[in-house]
Amino acid sequence: MWIETIVMPREEPAAHYRAAPQRDRSVAYAAACAEGEHFHDTVLSYLRSHQLMEAVRWVSAPGSIPMVTLHCTFGVLEQLQKEPRFEAGRSLTLTGF
């Protein structure tokens, strides 16, 4: 059975919130896209090194958020949940009428 899985980087809680300084949004967007692509590559590298790609049917493209959506088996989800670099879980399945 294929499930949709969402994977994000695991983060430590921030000590306190500090407003970011104003900067050109194009620079921030380019940096966010680079971070998203790096995380995407990290997840794919993990899947390949653990020989899990045969249990993955679809992988989302990199974007401006460090997040990867997969269509995969429960076994892949379990392996991703064990990896300390990732937060992974199932997305909510909704049945339309």
mmCIF file of N, CA and C in Angstrom:
data_model
loop_
_atom_site.group_PDB
_atom_site.id
_atom_site.type_symbol
_atom_site.label_atom_id
_atom_site.label_comp_id
_atom_site.label_asym_id
_atom_site.label_seq_id
_atom_site.Cartn_x
_atom_site.Cartn_y
_atom_site.Cartn_z
ATOM 1 N N MET A 1 0.843 -1.178 0.000
ATOM 2 C CA MET A 1 0.000 0.000 0.000
ATOM 3 C C MET A 1 0.888 1.242 0.000
ATOM 4 N N TRP A 2 0.566 2.200 -0.824
ATOM 5 C CA TRP A 2 1.324 3.444 -0.906
ATOM 6 C C TRP A 2 0.701 4.478 0.010
ATOM 7 N N ILE A 3 1.534 5.219 0.720
ATOM 8 C CA ILE A 3 1.061 6.289 1.593
ATOM 9 C C ILE A 3 1.798 7.571 1.231
ATOM 10 N N GLU A 4 1.208 8.709 1.548
ATOM 11 C CA GLU A 4 1.891 9.980 1.333
ATOM 12 C C GLU A 4 2.583 10.365 2.623
ATOM 13 N N THR A 5 3.876 10.619 2.542
ATOM 14 C CA THR A 5 4.706 10.924 3.700
ATOM 15 C C THR A 5 5.326 12.298 3.523
ATOM 16 N N ILE A 6 5.369 13.076 4.595
ATOM 17 C CA ILE A 6 5.992 14.391 4.578
ATOM 18 C C ILE A 6 7.219 14.344 5.473
ATOM 19 N N VAL A 7 8.360 14.817 4.961
ATOM 20 C CA VAL A 7 9.623 14.794 5.694
ATOM 21 C C VAL A 7 10.145 16.219 5.814
ATOM 22 N N MET A 8 10.539 16.605 7.033
ATOM 23 C CA MET A 8 11.111 17.923 7.280
ATOM 24 C C MET A 8 12.348 17.769 8.155
ATOM 25 N N PRO A 9 13.233 18.777 8.166
ATOM 26 C CA PRO A 9 14.405 18.679 9.029
ATOM 27 C C PRO A 9 14.003 18.782 10.495
ATOM 28 N N ARG A 10 14.683 18.024 11.336
ATOM 29 C CA ARG A 10 14.437 18.098 12.772
ATOM 30 C C ARG A 10 15.152 19.333 13.302
ATOM 31 N N GLU A 11 14.486 20.105 14.144
ATOM 32 C CA GLU A 11 15.064 21.338 14.673
ATOM 33 C C GLU A 11 15.015 21.345 16.188
ATOM 34 N N GLU A 12 15.987 22.017 16.771
ATOM 35 C CA GLU A 12 15.983 22.254 18.206
ATOM 36 C C GLU A 12 15.097 23.473 18.467
ATOM 37 N N PRO A 13 14.384 23.498 19.604
ATOM 38 C CA PRO A 13 13.551 24.666 19.900
ATOM 39 C C PRO A 13 14.409 25.931 20.041
ATOM 40 N N ALA A 14 13.913 27.038 19.537
ATOM 41 C CA ALA A 14 14.636 28.308 19.623
ATOM 42 C C ALA A 14 14.563 28.854 21.044
ATOM 43 N N ALA A 15 15.617 29.508 21.480
ATOM 44 C CA ALA A 15 15.657 30.083 22.824
ATOM 45 C C ALA A 15 14.617 31.192 22.957
ATOM 46 N N HIS A 16 14.573 32.099 22.004
ATOM 47 C CA HIS A 16 13.578 33.161 21.986
ATOM 48 C C HIS A 16 13.486 33.726 20.577
ATOM 49 N N TYR A 17 12.390 34.376 20.298
ATOM 50 C CA TYR A 17 12.158 34.938 18.963
ATOM 51 C C TYR A 17 12.870 36.279 18.827
ATOM 52 N N ARG A 18 13.522 36.458 17.700
ATOM 53 C CA ARG A 18 14.163 37.733 17.382
ATOM 54 C C ARG A 18 13.783 38.071 15.949
ATOM 55 N N ALA A 19 13.244 39.241 15.743
ATOM 56 C CA ALA A 19 12.816 39.650 14.403
ATOM 57 C C ALA A 19 14.018 39.720 13.465
ATOM 58 N N ALA A 20 13.824 39.229 12.259
ATOM 59 C CA ALA A 20 14.888 39.255 11.257
ATOM 60 C C ALA A 20 15.029 40.664 10.693
ATOM 61 N N PRO A 21 16.242 41.058 10.369
ATOM 62 C CA PRO A 21 16.414 42.385 9.762
ATOM 63 C C PRO A 21 15.792 42.419 8.364
ATOM 64 N N GLN A 22 15.343 43.598 7.947
ATOM 65 C CA GLN A 22 14.761 43.761 6.615
ATOM 66 C C GLN A 22 15.839 43.528 5.561
ATOM 67 N N ARG A 23 15.499 42.788 4.518
ATOM 68 C CA ARG A 23 16.430 42.577 3.415
ATOM 69 C C ARG A 23 15.640 42.344 2.131
ATOM 70 N N ASP A 24 16.333 42.375 1.038
ATOM 71 C CA ASP A 24 15.721 42.170 -0.267
ATOM 72 C C ASP A 24 15.094 40.773 -0.310
ATOM 73 N N ARG A 25 13.837 40.702 -0.672
ATOM 74 C CA ARG A 25 13.138 39.410 -0.680
ATOM 75 C C ARG A 25 13.699 38.439 -1.706
ATOM 76 N N SER A 26 14.249 38.939 -2.794
ATOM 77 C CA SER A 26 14.800 38.031 -3.804
ATOM 78 C C SER A 26 16.000 37.273 -3.248
ATOM 79 N N VAL A 27 16.780 37.923 -2.402
ATOM 80 C CA VAL A 27 17.920 37.261 -1.767
ATOM 81 C C VAL A 27 17.416 36.189 -0.794
ATOM 82 N N ALA A 28 16.398 36.541 -0.014
ATOM 83 C CA ALA A 28 15.829 35.579 0.936
ATOM 84 C C ALA A 28 15.206 34.394 0.200
ATOM 85 N N TYR A 29 14.511 34.665 -0.896
ATOM 86 C CA TYR A 29 13.884 33.589 -1.668
ATOM 87 C C TYR A 29 14.933 32.657 -2.268
ATOM 88 N N ALA A 30 16.006 33.230 -2.810
ATOM 89 C CA ALA A 30 17.079 32.410 -3.382
ATOM 90 C C ALA A 30 17.726 31.544 -2.306
ATOM 91 N N ALA A 31 17.932 32.112 -1.120
ATOM 92 C CA ALA A 31 18.514 31.344 -0.012
ATOM 93 C C ALA A 31 17.568 30.227 0.420
ATOM 94 N N ALA A 32 16.265 30.518 0.474
ATOM 95 C CA ALA A 32 15.281 29.500 0.854
ATOM 96 C C ALA A 32 15.230 28.378 -0.181
ATOM 97 N N CYS A 33 15.296 28.727 -1.455
ATOM 98 C CA CYS A 33 15.299 27.704 -2.511
ATOM 99 C C CYS A 33 16.549 26.836 -2.426
ATOM 100 N N ALA A 34 17.691 27.444 -2.128
ATOM 101 C CA ALA A 34 18.931 26.674 -1.979
ATOM 102 C C ALA A 34 18.828 25.721 -0.791
ATOM 103 N N GLU A 35 18.237 26.199 0.312
ATOM 104 C CA GLU A 35 18.045 25.338 1.484
ATOM 105 C C GLU A 35 17.083 24.194 1.160
ATOM 106 N N GLY A 36 16.005 24.495 0.434
ATOM 107 C CA GLY A 36 15.052 23.463 0.037
ATOM 108 C C GLY A 36 15.686 22.412 -0.853
ATOM 109 N N GLU A 37 16.523 22.845 -1.793
ATOM 110 C CA GLU A 37 17.196 21.899 -2.685
ATOM 111 C C GLU A 37 18.210 21.047 -1.927
ATOM 112 N N HIS A 38 18.926 21.666 -0.982
ATOM 113 C CA HIS A 38 19.901 20.913 -0.179
ATOM 114 C C HIS A 38 19.190 19.835 0.649
ATOM 115 N N PHE A 39 18.056 20.193 1.276
ATOM 116 C CA PHE A 39 17.326 19.209 2.073
ATOM 117 C C PHE A 39 16.778 18.093 1.182
ATOM 118 N N HIS A 40 16.255 18.451 0.019
ATOM 119 C CA HIS A 40 15.748 17.462 -0.942
ATOM 120 C C HIS A 40 16.853 16.468 -1.294
ATOM 121 N N ASP A 41 18.052 16.992 -1.592
ATOM 122 C CA ASP A 41 19.194 16.133 -1.918
ATOM 123 C C ASP A 41 19.589 15.250 -0.737
ATOM 124 N N THR A 42 19.496 15.787 0.487
ATOM 125 C CA THR A 42 19.821 15.016 1.692
ATOM 126 C C THR A 42 18.867 13.837 1.857
ATOM 127 N N VAL A 43 17.569 14.076 1.658
ATOM 128 C CA VAL A 43 16.578 13.000 1.782
ATOM 129 C C VAL A 43 16.805 11.942 0.704
ATOM 130 N N LEU A 44 17.002 12.366 -0.543
ATOM 131 C CA LEU A 44 17.233 11.398 -1.620
ATOM 132 C C LEU A 44 18.514 10.605 -1.389
ATOM 133 N N SER A 45 19.541 11.257 -0.897
ATOM 134 C CA SER A 45 20.797 10.566 -0.597
ATOM 135 C C SER A 45 20.578 9.506 0.481
ATOM 136 N N TYR A 46 19.797 9.856 1.509
ATOM 137 C CA TYR A 46 19.479 8.896 2.572
ATOM 138 C C TYR A 46 18.718 7.696 1.997
ATOM 139 N N LEU A 47 17.709 7.963 1.176
ATOM 140 C CA LEU A 47 16.910 6.878 0.597
ATOM 141 C C LEU A 47 17.767 5.964 -0.274
ATOM 142 N N ARG A 48 18.654 6.555 -1.068
ATOM 143 C CA ARG A 48 19.527 5.749 -1.933
ATOM 144 C C ARG A 48 20.533 4.946 -1.118
ATOM 145 N N SER A 49 21.154 5.572 -0.121
ATOM 146 C CA SER A 49 22.184 4.880 0.662
ATOM 147 C C SER A 49 21.606 3.738 1.493
ATOM 148 N N HIS A 50 20.323 3.824 1.837
ATOM 149 C CA HIS A 50 19.664 2.751 2.589
ATOM 150 C C HIS A 50 18.850 1.827 1.679
ATOM 151 N N GLN A 51 19.048 1.975 0.369
ATOM 152 C CA GLN A 51 18.399 1.140 -0.644
ATOM 153 C C GLN A 51 16.879 1.095 -0.468
ATOM 154 N N LEU A 52 16.285 2.277 -0.322
ATOM 155 C CA LEU A 52 14.842 2.387 -0.117
ATOM 156 C C LEU A 52 14.100 2.935 -1.340
ATOM 157 N N MET A 53 14.811 3.283 -2.402
ATOM 158 C CA MET A 53 14.167 3.922 -3.549
ATOM 159 C C MET A 53 13.155 3.022 -4.255
ATOM 160 N N GLU A 54 13.326 1.716 -4.185
ATOM 161 C CA GLU A 54 12.349 0.821 -4.821
ATOM 162 C C GLU A 54 11.006 0.854 -4.105
ATOM 163 N N ALA A 55 10.998 1.321 -2.853
ATOM 164 C CA ALA A 55 9.763 1.415 -2.081
ATOM 165 C C ALA A 55 9.192 2.834 -2.112
ATOM 166 N N VAL A 56 9.719 3.670 -3.005
ATOM 167 C CA VAL A 56 9.236 5.040 -3.190
ATOM 168 C C VAL A 56 8.705 5.161 -4.613
ATOM 169 N N ARG A 57 7.454 5.602 -4.734
ATOM 170 C CA ARG A 57 6.833 5.720 -6.052
ATOM 171 C C ARG A 57 6.963 7.127 -6.628
ATOM 172 N N TRP A 58 6.973 8.155 -5.776
ATOM 173 C CA TRP A 58 6.999 9.542 -6.250
ATOM 174 C C TRP A 58 7.673 10.413 -5.204
ATOM 175 N N VAL A 59 8.437 11.414 -5.662
ATOM 176 C CA VAL A 59 9.102 12.377 -4.782
ATOM 177 C C VAL A 59 8.811 13.774 -5.314
ATOM 178 N N SER A 60 8.432 14.685 -4.420
ATOM 179 C CA SER A 60 8.164 16.062 -4.838
ATOM 180 C C SER A 60 9.448 16.756 -5.277
ATOM 181 N N ALA A 61 9.287 17.808 -6.038
ATOM 182 C CA ALA A 61 10.429 18.620 -6.477
ATOM 183 C C ALA A 61 10.860 19.540 -5.337
ATOM 184 N N PRO A 62 12.131 19.967 -5.339
ATOM 185 C CA PRO A 62 12.564 20.907 -4.303
ATOM 186 C C PRO A 62 11.843 22.242 -4.455
ATOM 187 N N GLY A 63 11.616 22.904 -3.330
ATOM 188 C CA GLY A 63 10.938 24.194 -3.347
ATOM 189 C C GLY A 63 11.603 25.168 -2.406
ATOM 190 N N SER A 64 10.867 26.173 -1.963
ATOM 191 C CA SER A 64 11.425 27.201 -1.092
ATOM 192 C C SER A 64 11.283 26.865 0.387
ATOM 193 N N ILE A 65 10.749 25.702 0.689
ATOM 194 C CA ILE A 65 10.613 25.218 2.070
ATOM 195 C C ILE A 65 11.371 23.902 2.164
ATOM 196 N N PRO A 66 12.166 23.697 3.224
ATOM 197 C CA PRO A 66 12.869 22.417 3.354
ATOM 198 C C PRO A 66 11.887 21.304 3.741
ATOM 199 N N MET A 67 11.192 20.784 2.736
ATOM 200 C CA MET A 67 10.193 19.742 2.957
ATOM 201 C C MET A 67 10.131 18.868 1.708
ATOM 202 N N VAL A 68 9.994 17.568 1.907
ATOM 203 C CA VAL A 68 9.872 16.621 0.800
ATOM 204 C C VAL A 68 8.614 15.796 1.032
ATOM 205 N N THR A 69 7.801 15.648 0.006
ATOM 206 C CA THR A 69 6.632 14.782 0.066
ATOM 207 C C THR A 69 6.932 13.546 -0.769
ATOM 208 N N LEU A 70 6.645 12.376 -0.205
ATOM 209 C CA LEU A 70 6.909 11.098 -0.873
ATOM 210 C C LEU A 70 5.633 10.287 -0.957
ATOM 211 N N HIS A 71 5.506 9.479 -1.980
ATOM 212 C CA HIS A 71 4.539 8.388 -1.996
ATOM 213 C C HIS A 71 5.386 7.139 -1.816
ATOM 214 N N CYS A 72 5.229 6.487 -0.684
ATOM 215 C CA CYS A 72 6.129 5.389 -0.325
ATOM 216 C C CYS A 72 5.383 4.344 0.500
ATOM 217 N N THR A 73 6.107 3.318 0.918
ATOM 218 C CA THR A 73 5.534 2.270 1.762
ATOM 219 C C THR A 73 5.715 2.630 3.239
ATOM 220 N N PHE A 74 5.016 1.887 4.116
ATOM 221 C CA PHE A 74 5.155 2.101 5.555
ATOM 222 C C PHE A 74 6.592 1.883 6.011
ATOM 223 N N GLY A 75 7.292 0.940 5.386
ATOM 224 C CA GLY A 75 8.678 0.654 5.758
ATOM 225 C C GLY A 75 9.586 1.860 5.575
ATOM 226 N N VAL A 76 9.388 2.600 4.487
ATOM 227 C CA VAL A 76 10.180 3.810 4.251
ATOM 228 C C VAL A 76 9.862 4.847 5.324
ATOM 229 N N LEU A 77 8.585 5.034 5.621
ATOM 230 C CA LEU A 77 8.191 5.976 6.668
ATOM 231 C C LEU A 77 8.852 5.611 7.992
ATOM 232 N N GLU A 78 8.833 4.336 8.357
ATOM 233 C CA GLU A 78 9.443 3.909 9.618
ATOM 234 C C GLU A 78 10.938 4.212 9.648
ATOM 235 N N GLN A 79 11.641 3.986 8.538
ATOM 236 C CA GLN A 79 13.079 4.272 8.479
ATOM 237 C C GLN A 79 13.341 5.780 8.598
ATOM 238 N N LEU A 80 12.529 6.587 7.933
ATOM 239 C CA LEU A 80 12.701 8.035 8.015
ATOM 240 C C LEU A 80 12.423 8.551 9.425
ATOM 241 N N GLN A 81 11.467 7.941 10.121
ATOM 242 C CA GLN A 81 11.160 8.364 11.488
ATOM 243 C C GLN A 81 12.294 8.021 12.453
ATOM 244 N N LYS A 82 13.067 6.997 12.156
ATOM 245 C CA LYS A 82 14.196 6.612 13.011
ATOM 246 C C LYS A 82 15.414 7.508 12.803
ATOM 247 N N GLU A 83 15.495 8.163 11.654
ATOM 248 C CA GLU A 83 16.654 9.008 11.337
ATOM 249 C C GLU A 83 16.566 10.319 12.122
ATOM 250 N N PRO A 84 17.573 10.634 12.951
ATOM 251 C CA PRO A 84 17.495 11.838 13.792
ATOM 252 C C PRO A 84 17.513 13.164 13.029
ATOM 253 N N ARG A 85 17.918 13.183 11.770
ATOM 254 C CA ARG A 85 17.926 14.431 10.997
ATOM 255 C C ARG A 85 16.552 14.818 10.483
ATOM 256 N N PHE A 86 15.587 13.882 10.512
ATOM 257 C CA PHE A 86 14.298 14.113 9.870
ATOM 258 C C PHE A 86 13.137 14.010 10.850
ATOM 259 N N GLU A 87 12.092 14.762 10.564
ATOM 260 C CA GLU A 87 10.762 14.575 11.148
ATOM 261 C C GLU A 87 9.912 14.048 10.005
ATOM 262 N N ALA A 88 9.307 12.893 10.161
ATOM 263 C CA ALA A 88 8.518 12.305 9.077
ATOM 264 C C ALA A 88 7.192 11.796 9.624
ATOM 265 N N GLY A 89 6.153 11.949 8.841
ATOM 266 C CA GLY A 89 4.842 11.455 9.228
ATOM 267 C C GLY A 89 3.934 11.367 8.016
ATOM 268 N N ARG A 90 2.790 10.738 8.223
ATOM 269 C CA ARG A 90 1.810 10.595 7.137
ATOM 270 C C ARG A 90 1.002 11.864 6.997
ATOM 271 N N SER A 91 0.640 12.164 5.773
ATOM 272 C CA SER A 91 -0.290 13.268 5.564
ATOM 273 C C SER A 91 -1.704 12.733 5.754
ATOM 274 N N LEU A 92 -2.621 13.620 5.992
ATOM 275 C CA LEU A 92 -4.005 13.241 6.222
ATOM 276 C C LEU A 92 -4.657 12.845 4.908
ATOM 277 N N THR A 93 -5.275 11.682 4.880
ATOM 278 C CA THR A 93 -5.973 11.218 3.689
ATOM 279 C C THR A 93 -7.443 11.603 3.798
ATOM 280 N N LEU A 94 -7.925 12.322 2.812
ATOM 281 C CA LEU A 94 -9.325 12.731 2.785
ATOM 282 C C LEU A 94 -10.018 12.065 1.611
ATOM 283 N N THR A 95 -11.193 11.550 1.856
ATOM 284 C CA THR A 95 -11.983 10.940 0.798
ATOM 285 C C THR A 95 -13.017 11.959 0.327
ATOM 286 N N GLY A 96 -12.999 12.256 -0.962
ATOM 287 C CA GLY A 96 -13.956 13.220 -1.509
ATOM 288 C C GLY A 96 -15.260 12.541 -1.894
ATOM 289 N N PHE A 97 -16.318 13.292 -1.884
ATOM 290 C CA PHE A 97 -17.623 12.758 -2.258
ATOM 291 C C PHE A 97 -17.985 13.175 -3.646
#
